[in-house]
Structures are given as C-alpha cells and as structure tokens.
CSV table of C-alpha atoms in Angstrom, one decimal:
chain,number,residue,atom,x,y,z
I,624,MET,CA,72.3,-62.4,-25.6
I,625,PRO,CA,68.6,-62.1,-24.7
I,626,ARG,CA,66.4,-61.0,-27.6
I,627,ASP,CA,65.9,-57.4,-26.4
I,628,SER,CA,69.3,-56.9,-24.7
I,629,ALA,CA,70.8,-55.1,-27.7
I,630,ALA,CA,67.8,-52.7,-28.1
I,631,SER,CA,68.8,-49.0,-28.0
I,632,GLU,CA,67.6,-47.0,-25.1
I,633,GLU,CA,65.0,-45.2,-27.3
I,634,GLY,CA,63.6,-48.6,-28.4
I,635,SER,CA,63.8,-47.6,-32.1
I,636,GLY,CA,66.2,-50.4,-33.1
I,637,MET,CA,69.5,-51.9,-32.1
I,638,ARG,CA,72.7,-50.1,-31.2
I,639,LEU,CA,76.0,-51.4,-32.4
I,640,VAL,CA,79.6,-50.2,-33.0
I,641,MET,CA,80.8,-50.0,-36.6
I,642,ILE,CA,84.6,-50.3,-36.8
I,643,GLY,CA,86.0,-49.4,-40.2
I,644,LEU,CA,84.1,-46.7,-42.1
I,645,GLY,CA,85.5,-47.2,-45.6
I,646,ARG,CA,83.6,-47.9,-48.8
I,647,MET,CA,81.6,-50.8,-47.3
I,648,GLY,CA,81.5,-50.0,-43.6
I,649,GLY,CA,80.4,-46.4,-44.0
I,650,ASN,CA,77.6,-47.3,-46.3
I,651,MET,CA,76.5,-50.2,-44.2
I,652,ALA,CA,76.3,-47.9,-41.2
I,653,ARG,CA,74.2,-45.4,-43.2
I,654,ARG,CA,71.8,-48.1,-44.3
I,655,LEU,CA,71.4,-49.3,-40.7
I,656,MET,CA,70.7,-45.7,-39.5
I,657,GLN,CA,68.1,-45.3,-42.3
I,658,ALA,CA,66.3,-48.3,-40.9
I,659,GLY,CA,66.2,-46.9,-37.3
I,660,HIS,CA,69.3,-48.5,-35.8
I,661,GLU,CA,71.9,-46.6,-33.9
I,662,ILE,CA,75.5,-46.6,-34.9
I,663,VAL,CA,78.5,-45.9,-32.7
I,664,ALA,CA,81.2,-45.0,-35.2
I,665,TYR,CA,84.9,-45.7,-34.7
I,666,ASP,CA,87.8,-45.5,-37.2
I,667,ARG,CA,91.4,-44.4,-37.1
I,668,ASP,CA,90.3,-41.9,-39.8
I,669,THR,CA,88.7,-39.2,-37.7
I,670,ASP,CA,87.3,-37.5,-40.8
I,671,ALA,CA,85.3,-40.6,-41.6
I,672,VAL,CA,84.0,-40.7,-38.1
I,673,ALA,CA,83.0,-37.0,-38.3
I,674,LYS,CA,81.2,-37.5,-41.6
I,675,LEU,CA,79.2,-40.4,-40.2
I,676,ALA,CA,78.4,-38.4,-37.0
I,677,ASP,CA,77.1,-35.6,-39.3
I,678,ALA,CA,74.7,-38.2,-40.7
I,679,GLY,CA,73.5,-39.1,-37.2
I,680,ALA,CA,76.0,-41.6,-35.8
I,681,ILE,CA,77.4,-41.4,-32.3
I,682,ALA,CA,81.1,-40.6,-32.6
I,683,ALA,CA,83.7,-42.5,-30.6
I,684,ALA,CA,87.4,-41.6,-30.2
I,685,SER,CA,88.5,-45.0,-28.8
I,686,LEU,CA,87.3,-48.6,-28.4
I,687,ASP,CA,86.7,-48.0,-24.7
I,688,GLU,CA,84.5,-45.0,-25.5
I,689,ALA,CA,82.7,-47.0,-28.2
I,690,ARG,CA,82.0,-49.8,-25.7
I,691,ALA,CA,80.7,-47.3,-23.2
I,692,ARG,CA,78.4,-45.6,-25.7
I,693,CYS,CA,77.1,-49.0,-27.0
I,694,GLN,CA,76.4,-50.2,-23.4
I,695,GLU,CA,74.3,-47.1,-22.5
I,696,GLY,CA,70.9,-48.4,-21.3
I,697,GLY,CA,72.4,-51.7,-20.0
I,698,ALA,CA,72.8,-53.6,-23.3
I,699,GLU,CA,75.8,-55.7,-24.1
I,700,ALA,CA,78.1,-54.2,-26.7
I,701,ILE,CA,77.8,-55.4,-30.3
I,702,TRP,CA,80.8,-54.9,-32.5
I,703,TRP,CA,80.7,-55.0,-36.3
I,704,VAL,CA,84.2,-55.0,-37.7
I,705,MET,CA,84.7,-54.0,-41.4
I,706,LEU,CA,88.5,-54.1,-41.8
I,707,PRO,CA,91.0,-55.8,-44.1
I,708,HIS,CA,91.4,-59.5,-43.4
I,709,GLY,CA,94.4,-60.8,-41.4
I,710,ALA,CA,96.5,-59.0,-38.9
I,711,VAL,CA,94.5,-55.8,-38.9
I,712,THR,CA,91.2,-57.5,-38.0
I,713,ASP,CA,92.9,-59.9,-35.5
I,714,GLY,CA,94.5,-56.9,-33.7
I,715,VAL,CA,91.2,-55.1,-33.3
I,716,ILE,CA,89.3,-58.2,-32.2
I,717,ASP,CA,92.1,-58.9,-29.6
I,718,GLN,CA,91.7,-55.4,-28.3
I,719,ILE,CA,87.9,-55.8,-28.1
I,720,ALA,CA,88.3,-59.1,-26.3
I,721,GLY,CA,90.7,-57.6,-23.8
I,722,GLY,CA,88.0,-55.5,-22.2
I,723,ALA,CA,84.9,-57.6,-23.2
I,724,SER,CA,82.1,-58.6,-20.8
I,725,ALA,CA,80.2,-61.8,-21.1
I,726,GLY,CA,77.4,-61.6,-23.6
I,727,GLU,CA,79.1,-59.1,-26.0
I,728,VAL,CA,79.0,-60.0,-29.7
I,729,VAL,CA,81.8,-59.6,-32.2
I,730,ILE,CA,80.8,-59.6,-35.9
I,731,ASP,CA,83.4,-59.8,-38.6
I,732,GLY,CA,81.8,-58.6,-41.9
I,733,GLY,CA,85.0,-58.4,-43.9
I,734,ASN,CA,86.6,-61.0,-46.1
I,735,SER,CA,88.3,-63.1,-43.5
I,736,PHE,CA,89.6,-66.6,-44.0
I,737,TYR,CA,87.0,-69.1,-42.5
I,738,LYS,CA,89.6,-71.0,-40.5
I,739,ASP,CA,90.5,-67.7,-38.7
I,740,ASP,CA,86.8,-67.5,-37.8
I,741,ILE,CA,86.9,-70.9,-36.2
I,742,ARG,CA,90.0,-69.9,-34.2
I,743,ARG,CA,88.5,-66.6,-33.1
I,744,ALA,CA,85.2,-68.1,-32.1
I,745,LYS,CA,86.9,-70.6,-29.8
I,746,ALA,CA,89.0,-68.0,-28.2
I,747,LEU,CA,86.1,-65.6,-27.6
I,748,ALA,CA,83.9,-68.4,-26.2
I,749,GLU,CA,86.3,-68.7,-23.3
I,750,LYS,CA,85.3,-65.2,-22.3
I,751,ASP,CA,81.6,-65.9,-23.0
I,752,VAL,CA,81.8,-63.5,-25.9
I,753,HIS,CA,79.8,-64.5,-29.1
I,754,TYR,CA,81.4,-64.5,-32.5
I,755,VAL,CA,79.6,-64.1,-35.8
I,756,ASP,CA,81.1,-64.1,-39.3
I,757,VAL,CA,79.3,-62.4,-42.1
I,758,GLY,CA,80.4,-62.8,-45.7
I,759,THR,CA,79.1,-59.6,-47.3
I,760,SER,CA,78.5,-58.9,-51.0
I,761,GLY,CA,77.2,-55.7,-52.4
I,762,GLY,CA,80.2,-53.4,-52.9
I,763,VAL,CA,79.7,-49.7,-53.3
I,764,TRP,CA,76.1,-50.2,-54.4
I,765,GLY,CA,75.0,-51.8,-51.1
I,766,LEU,CA,73.7,-48.6,-49.6
I,767,GLU,CA,71.1,-48.4,-52.3
I,768,ARG,CA,70.6,-52.0,-53.3
I,769,GLY,CA,71.3,-53.8,-50.0
I,770,TYR,CA,73.8,-56.4,-49.1
I,771,CYS,CA,73.7,-60.1,-49.7
I,772,MET,CA,74.9,-61.8,-46.5
I,773,MET,CA,76.1,-65.3,-45.7
I,774,ILE,CA,76.3,-65.7,-41.9
I,775,GLY,CA,78.1,-68.1,-39.6
I,776,GLY,CA,77.7,-68.4,-35.8
I,777,PRO,CA,75.5,-69.6,-33.0
I,778,ASP,CA,71.8,-70.0,-34.1
I,779,GLN,CA,70.2,-68.0,-31.3
I,780,VAL,CA,72.7,-65.1,-31.5
I,781,VAL,CA,72.2,-64.9,-35.3
I,782,ARG,CA,68.4,-64.8,-34.7
I,783,ASP,CA,68.8,-62.1,-32.1
I,784,LEU,CA,70.7,-60.0,-34.6
I,785,ASP,CA,68.0,-60.5,-37.3
I,786,PRO,CA,66.8,-56.9,-37.2
I,787,VAL,CA,70.3,-55.8,-38.2
I,788,PHE,CA,70.7,-58.3,-41.0
I,789,SER,CA,67.1,-57.7,-42.3
I,790,ALA,CA,67.9,-54.0,-42.5
I,791,LEU,CA,71.1,-54.5,-44.4
I,792,ALA,CA,69.7,-57.1,-46.8
I,793,PRO,CA,68.0,-56.2,-50.2
I,794,GLY,CA,64.7,-57.8,-49.2
I,795,ALA,CA,62.6,-59.9,-51.6
I,796,GLY,CA,62.1,-56.9,-53.9
I,797,SER,CA,60.6,-57.7,-57.4
I,798,ILE,CA,62.6,-60.9,-58.0
I,799,GLU,CA,60.2,-63.7,-59.0
I,800,ARG,CA,60.0,-66.5,-56.4
I,801,THR,CA,62.0,-69.6,-57.5
I,802,ARG,CA,59.7,-72.3,-58.9
I,803,GLY,CA,59.5,-75.3,-56.7
I,804,ARG,CA,60.7,-73.6,-53.6
I,805,ALA,CA,58.6,-74.9,-50.7
I,806,GLU,CA,56.1,-72.7,-48.9
I,807,GLY,CA,56.6,-72.0,-45.2
I,808,ILE,CA,60.4,-72.6,-45.1
I,809,ASP,CA,62.9,-70.1,-43.8
I,810,ASP,CA,62.5,-67.0,-46.0
I,811,ARG,CA,65.7,-65.3,-45.1
I,812,ALA,CA,67.4,-66.6,-48.3
I,813,GLU,CA,64.7,-65.0,-50.4
I,814,ARG,CA,65.3,-61.7,-48.6
I,815,GLY,CA,69.0,-61.8,-49.3
I,816,TYR,CA,70.7,-63.4,-46.3
I,817,ILE,CA,71.2,-66.9,-44.8
I,818,HIS,CA,72.5,-68.5,-41.6
I,819,ALA,CA,74.9,-70.8,-43.3
I,820,GLY,CA,76.0,-72.7,-40.2
I,821,PRO,CA,78.5,-72.4,-37.2
I,822,ALA,CA,81.6,-70.2,-37.0
I,823,GLY,CA,83.3,-69.9,-40.3
I,824,ALA,CA,80.4,-71.1,-42.5
I,825,GLY,CA,79.5,-67.6,-43.6
I,826,HIS,CA,82.9,-66.7,-44.8
I,827,PHE,CA,83.4,-70.1,-46.3
I,828,VAL,CA,80.3,-69.6,-48.5
I,829,LYS,CA,81.4,-66.1,-49.4
I,830,MET,CA,84.8,-67.4,-50.3
I,831,ILE,CA,83.3,-69.8,-52.8
I,832,HIS,CA,81.1,-67.0,-54.0
I,833,ASN,CA,84.2,-64.9,-54.8
I,834,GLY,CA,85.9,-67.9,-56.5
I,835,ILE,CA,82.9,-68.2,-58.8
I,836,GLU,CA,83.0,-64.5,-59.3
I,837,TYR,CA,86.5,-64.8,-60.6
I,838,GLY,CA,85.4,-67.4,-63.1
I,839,LEU,CA,82.4,-65.4,-64.4
I,840,MET,CA,84.5,-62.3,-64.7
I,841,GLN,CA,87.2,-64.1,-66.6
I,842,ALA,CA,84.6,-65.6,-69.0
I,843,TYR,CA,83.2,-62.2,-69.9
I,844,ALA,CA,86.7,-60.7,-70.2
I,845,GLU,CA,88.0,-63.4,-72.5
I,846,GLY,CA,84.8,-63.2,-74.7
I,847,PHE,CA,85.1,-59.4,-75.1
I,848,ASP,CA,88.9,-59.9,-75.8
I,849,VAL,CA,88.0,-62.2,-78.7
I,850,LEU,CA,85.3,-59.8,-80.0
I,851,LYS,CA,87.8,-56.9,-80.0
I,852,GLY,CA,90.5,-59.0,-81.6
I,853,LYS,CA,88.3,-59.7,-84.7
I,854,ALA,CA,89.5,-56.4,-86.1
I,855,SER,CA,93.1,-57.5,-86.0
I,856,GLU,CA,95.3,-57.0,-89.0
I,857,LYS,CA,96.6,-60.5,-88.5
I,858,LEU,CA,93.4,-61.8,-89.9
I,859,PRO,CA,92.4,-61.9,-93.7
I,860,GLU,CA,90.8,-58.6,-94.5
I,861,ASP,CA,87.4,-60.2,-95.4
I,862,GLU,CA,87.3,-61.9,-92.0
I,863,ARG,CA,87.8,-58.7,-90.0
I,864,TYR,CA,84.9,-57.2,-88.1
I,865,ASP,CA,85.0,-53.8,-86.4
I,866,LEU,CA,82.4,-54.8,-83.7
I,867,ASN,CA,80.7,-52.3,-81.4
I,868,LEU,CA,81.5,-53.8,-78.0
I,869,ALA,CA,79.2,-51.4,-76.1
I,870,ASP,CA,76.3,-52.4,-78.3
I,871,ILE,CA,77.0,-56.1,-77.9
I,872,ALA,CA,77.2,-55.8,-74.1
I,873,GLU,CA,73.9,-53.8,-74.2
I,874,VAL,CA,72.0,-56.3,-76.3
I,875,TRP,CA,73.3,-59.3,-74.2
I,876,ARG,CA,71.8,-57.6,-71.1
I,877,ARG,CA,68.3,-57.8,-72.6
I,878,GLY,CA,66.9,-61.3,-72.8
I,879,SER,CA,70.2,-63.2,-73.2
I,880,VAL,CA,71.0,-66.3,-71.1
I,881,ILE,CA,74.3,-64.7,-70.1
I,882,SER,CA,72.8,-61.5,-68.7
I,883,SER,CA,74.0,-60.6,-65.2
I,884,TRP,CA,74.9,-57.7,-63.0
I,885,LEU,CA,78.6,-58.2,-64.0
I,886,LEU,CA,77.5,-57.8,-67.6
I,887,ASP,CA,75.5,-54.7,-66.7
I,888,LEU,CA,78.7,-53.2,-65.2
I,889,THR,CA,80.7,-54.1,-68.3
I,890,ALA,CA,78.1,-52.5,-70.5
I,891,GLN,CA,78.3,-49.4,-68.4
I,892,ALA,CA,82.1,-49.2,-68.6
I,893,LEU,CA,82.1,-49.7,-72.4
I,894,ALA,CA,79.4,-47.1,-72.9
I,895,SER,CA,81.5,-44.4,-71.2
I,896,ASP,CA,85.0,-45.7,-72.3
I,897,PRO,CA,84.8,-48.0,-75.4
I,898,HIS,CA,88.5,-48.8,-75.3
I,899,LEU,CA,88.7,-49.0,-71.5
I,900,GLU,CA,91.7,-46.7,-71.6
I,901,LYS,CA,91.3,-45.5,-68.0
I,902,PHE,CA,91.9,-49.1,-66.7
I,903,SER,CA,95.3,-50.6,-66.4
I,904,GLY,CA,94.5,-54.3,-66.8
I,905,ASN,CA,96.6,-55.0,-63.7
I,906,VAL,CA,94.0,-57.1,-61.9
I,907,ALA,CA,94.3,-57.6,-58.1
I,908,ASP,CA,92.9,-60.5,-56.1
I,909,SER,CA,91.5,-60.2,-52.6
I,910,GLY,CA,92.9,-63.6,-51.5
I,911,GLU,CA,89.6,-65.4,-51.5
I,912,GLY,CA,90.2,-66.8,-55.0
I,913,GLN,CA,93.4,-68.5,-53.7
I,914,TRP,CA,91.5,-69.7,-50.6
I,915,THR,CA,88.8,-71.2,-52.8
I,916,ILE,CA,91.5,-73.2,-54.7
I,917,GLU,CA,93.1,-74.3,-51.5
I,918,ALA,CA,89.7,-75.6,-50.2
I,919,ALA,CA,89.1,-77.4,-53.4
I,920,MET,CA,92.5,-79.1,-53.1
I,921,GLU,CA,91.7,-80.2,-49.5
I,922,GLU,CA,88.4,-81.7,-50.7
I,923,ALA,CA,90.0,-83.2,-53.9
I,924,VAL,CA,87.4,-81.3,-56.0
I,925,PRO,CA,88.5,-80.2,-59.5
I,926,VAL,CA,88.0,-76.5,-60.2
I,927,ASN,CA,89.6,-75.9,-63.6
I,928,VAL,CA,87.8,-72.7,-64.4
I,929,LEU,CA,88.3,-71.1,-61.0
I,930,THR,CA,92.0,-72.0,-60.9
I,931,THR,CA,92.6,-70.6,-64.4
I,932,ALA,CA,90.8,-67.4,-63.5
I,933,LEU,CA,93.0,-66.9,-60.5
I,934,PHE,CA,96.2,-67.5,-62.5
I,935,ALA,CA,95.0,-65.1,-65.2
I,936,ARG,CA,95.0,-62.4,-62.5
I,937,TYR,CA,98.5,-63.2,-61.5
I,938,ARG,CA,99.6,-63.0,-65.2
I,939,SER,CA,97.8,-59.7,-65.7
I,940,ARG,CA,100.4,-58.0,-63.6
I,941,VAL,CA,103.1,-58.7,-66.2
I,942,GLU,CA,101.3,-58.2,-69.5
I,943,HIS,CA,97.9,-56.6,-70.0
I,944,THR,CA,95.2,-57.4,-72.5
I,945,PHE,CA,91.9,-55.7,-73.3
I,946,GLY,CA,90.2,-58.6,-71.4
I,947,GLU,CA,92.1,-57.6,-68.3
I,948,LYS,CA,91.0,-54.0,-68.7
I,949,ALA,CA,87.4,-55.4,-68.8
I,950,LEU,CA,88.2,-57.2,-65.5
I,951,SER,CA,89.4,-54.0,-64.0
I,952,ALA,CA,86.3,-52.2,-65.2
I,953,MET,CA,84.0,-54.8,-63.6
I,954,ARG,CA,86.0,-54.6,-60.3
I,955,PHE,CA,85.6,-50.8,-60.3
I,956,GLY,CA,81.9,-51.1,-61.1
I,957,PHE,CA,80.9,-53.3,-58.2
I,958,GLY,CA,83.6,-52.6,-55.6
I,959,GLY,CA,85.1,-49.2,-56.4
I,960,HIS,CA,88.5,-50.9,-56.9
I,961,VAL,CA,90.8,-48.4,-58.7
I,962,GLU,CA,93.4,-50.0,-61.0
I,963,MET,CA,94.8,-47.0,-62.9
I,964,PRO,CA,97.1,-47.3,-66.0
I,965,GLN,CA,100.7,-47.4,-65.1
C-alpha cells in the first residue's frame, strides 16, 4: 500500500470502511471524521448507519457497496472491523477476503484472540491483502479522550496508516514525560499508540492489558468490600466503623499512590449510588482474562493475582458481594457494560 494510496479524493485525509457501529466503532468513526478522515459506514443495524451518515459518514448498504465507495479515486479499500471476537469477525473478514483486491487492508480493532490474527494474516497474505490487528482501549470515553492502541502487522502498512492511528490516539496531552526516556526515539508510545510487532502482537499486548485490568479492578473491589464490612454486626460494637466510601474513594484520588482512572470511575459510581444498588454484582468477562491465563500457562509464568481475579468473576455469577457491585460499576464506567440487578 503506497503511502498516499489511501488518501481520499479530496485529499483531506484517508477514507476507510468502519464495520460495526456500536459503542466503540461508532465513536471511533466520529473521532476520525472530526480529524478530517472519511468514513464509509456499514452495519447490519441500518439505524446506526443512518445516524453516522447524519454526522457526515458515507452510508453503505452492503460490503460490496462499501468497497466501491472506499475505492473511489483509485485507492485500495481499507476495512476497520469492530465486531465481537470469534465467528462474527471471522465471517465478515471471510466475506471481505472473497472480493478483495491486492493491496487492500483489513484491520481488526476488536478483542480478538492473537492466534486468530496469526491465522488470518497468513490466509489474507495469499491474496496479497494486508492484515493489521489493533488492541483498542478507551471504552465509551474514547470519542473525547482518545484511544490507547496496541498494533500488530507489517511495519510499512502500519506506518502508512499512521494518520488514522494518530487521529484516534489521545496524543501526548498534559502527561509529564517519563523521566529517563531517551530523546529522539519513536514517540508514538508517548502519543498513545505503539506498533508492538507482527500479526497478533497488538492483540496479545491488549490481552495482557485486560488481564492486568482484571487484577486491578479486583483489588479495588475487595478493598471497598472490607471497608463496607467494617460496619458489620458480627464485629464488637466498639470496632465498628460506618465509613463513607464515597469520601474515601474521593480522597484516594487526590495524591494517593493508588490513584487511577479505575478509582476515578469507582468514586463517580459511589457518589451517585453509595450502596451501588443499581448494579447486580454479576460480573462478566470478555474472554481476554482467560486467554491471559492460558498464555501464562504456556510460558510457565505464575500469575496468581490475575488468575484469582478471573475466578472471582466466575464466582460472582452465583453469589454477589458489594465488591462485585463495585466491579460492575467500574465496567459500566469505562465500557458502558450494563449488569442490572436480577
């Protein structure tokens, strides 16, 4: 894919097809359009396509139409797929591959298993179609904050797509530069995205990111569970404390060594719902926590905290604690995941 081959006919940016216009895909498309890129929008949900078209996207009613609209001006089609991992994504990529021309690019920005990426990249390479995997973090806040991206694929193709990744990323912002980081090195990491390596590397790094996320969330959840339990009638009366959890979360956000965005989201949830009554405590897992444990087993690396955090989610579906409601609150905060009381 030559550097300028994906430029839109107006020269204002790049043109690409966004497939899957849900919480993530729709907002990513909007962020790209705000940066001057052109989006061909396709989704089985025609209302989602219409809404994005109202915002300036080019509507497509089929994959064939999406390809034709993306190729206007002589550019090879670029496909960004934002769909659930597994059979759904495989099916769409197979359909794309069936009519693909040499030089087209397929990007999977969902939460796919990295070994699936390796398989897909090999199959598409036989058709001279490029495959790029993008582990994407940012949730429902990405439109405003930008998306942290971990990218796998051929080096030159990733570099050609840099205008897209740069537009989606948060940018350096006001975060202080890491002390000791050398001058003159690749600055993409400091702007919120990296080229992690060949096919699968992006989703592998994102997989471990999500495994760590499970552990961090579980630590917060258990801590707040212990704080809440200090008022228990099982304790001697003079050892009971009726603690204000919203205030504790708030003060920890400010100068504490355990401050984080997850803590920010917890504080926000507690401020509006101190007992977290609107959350079920039935905590789902995306699959990436399990894949992280499997990778650790293949490498003979002990991951005690991450394993326990995953199993705690399994147990939450049988018996719910306040800590698990805190987990639900955090998942809703960053990803819009709704786990309502049953």
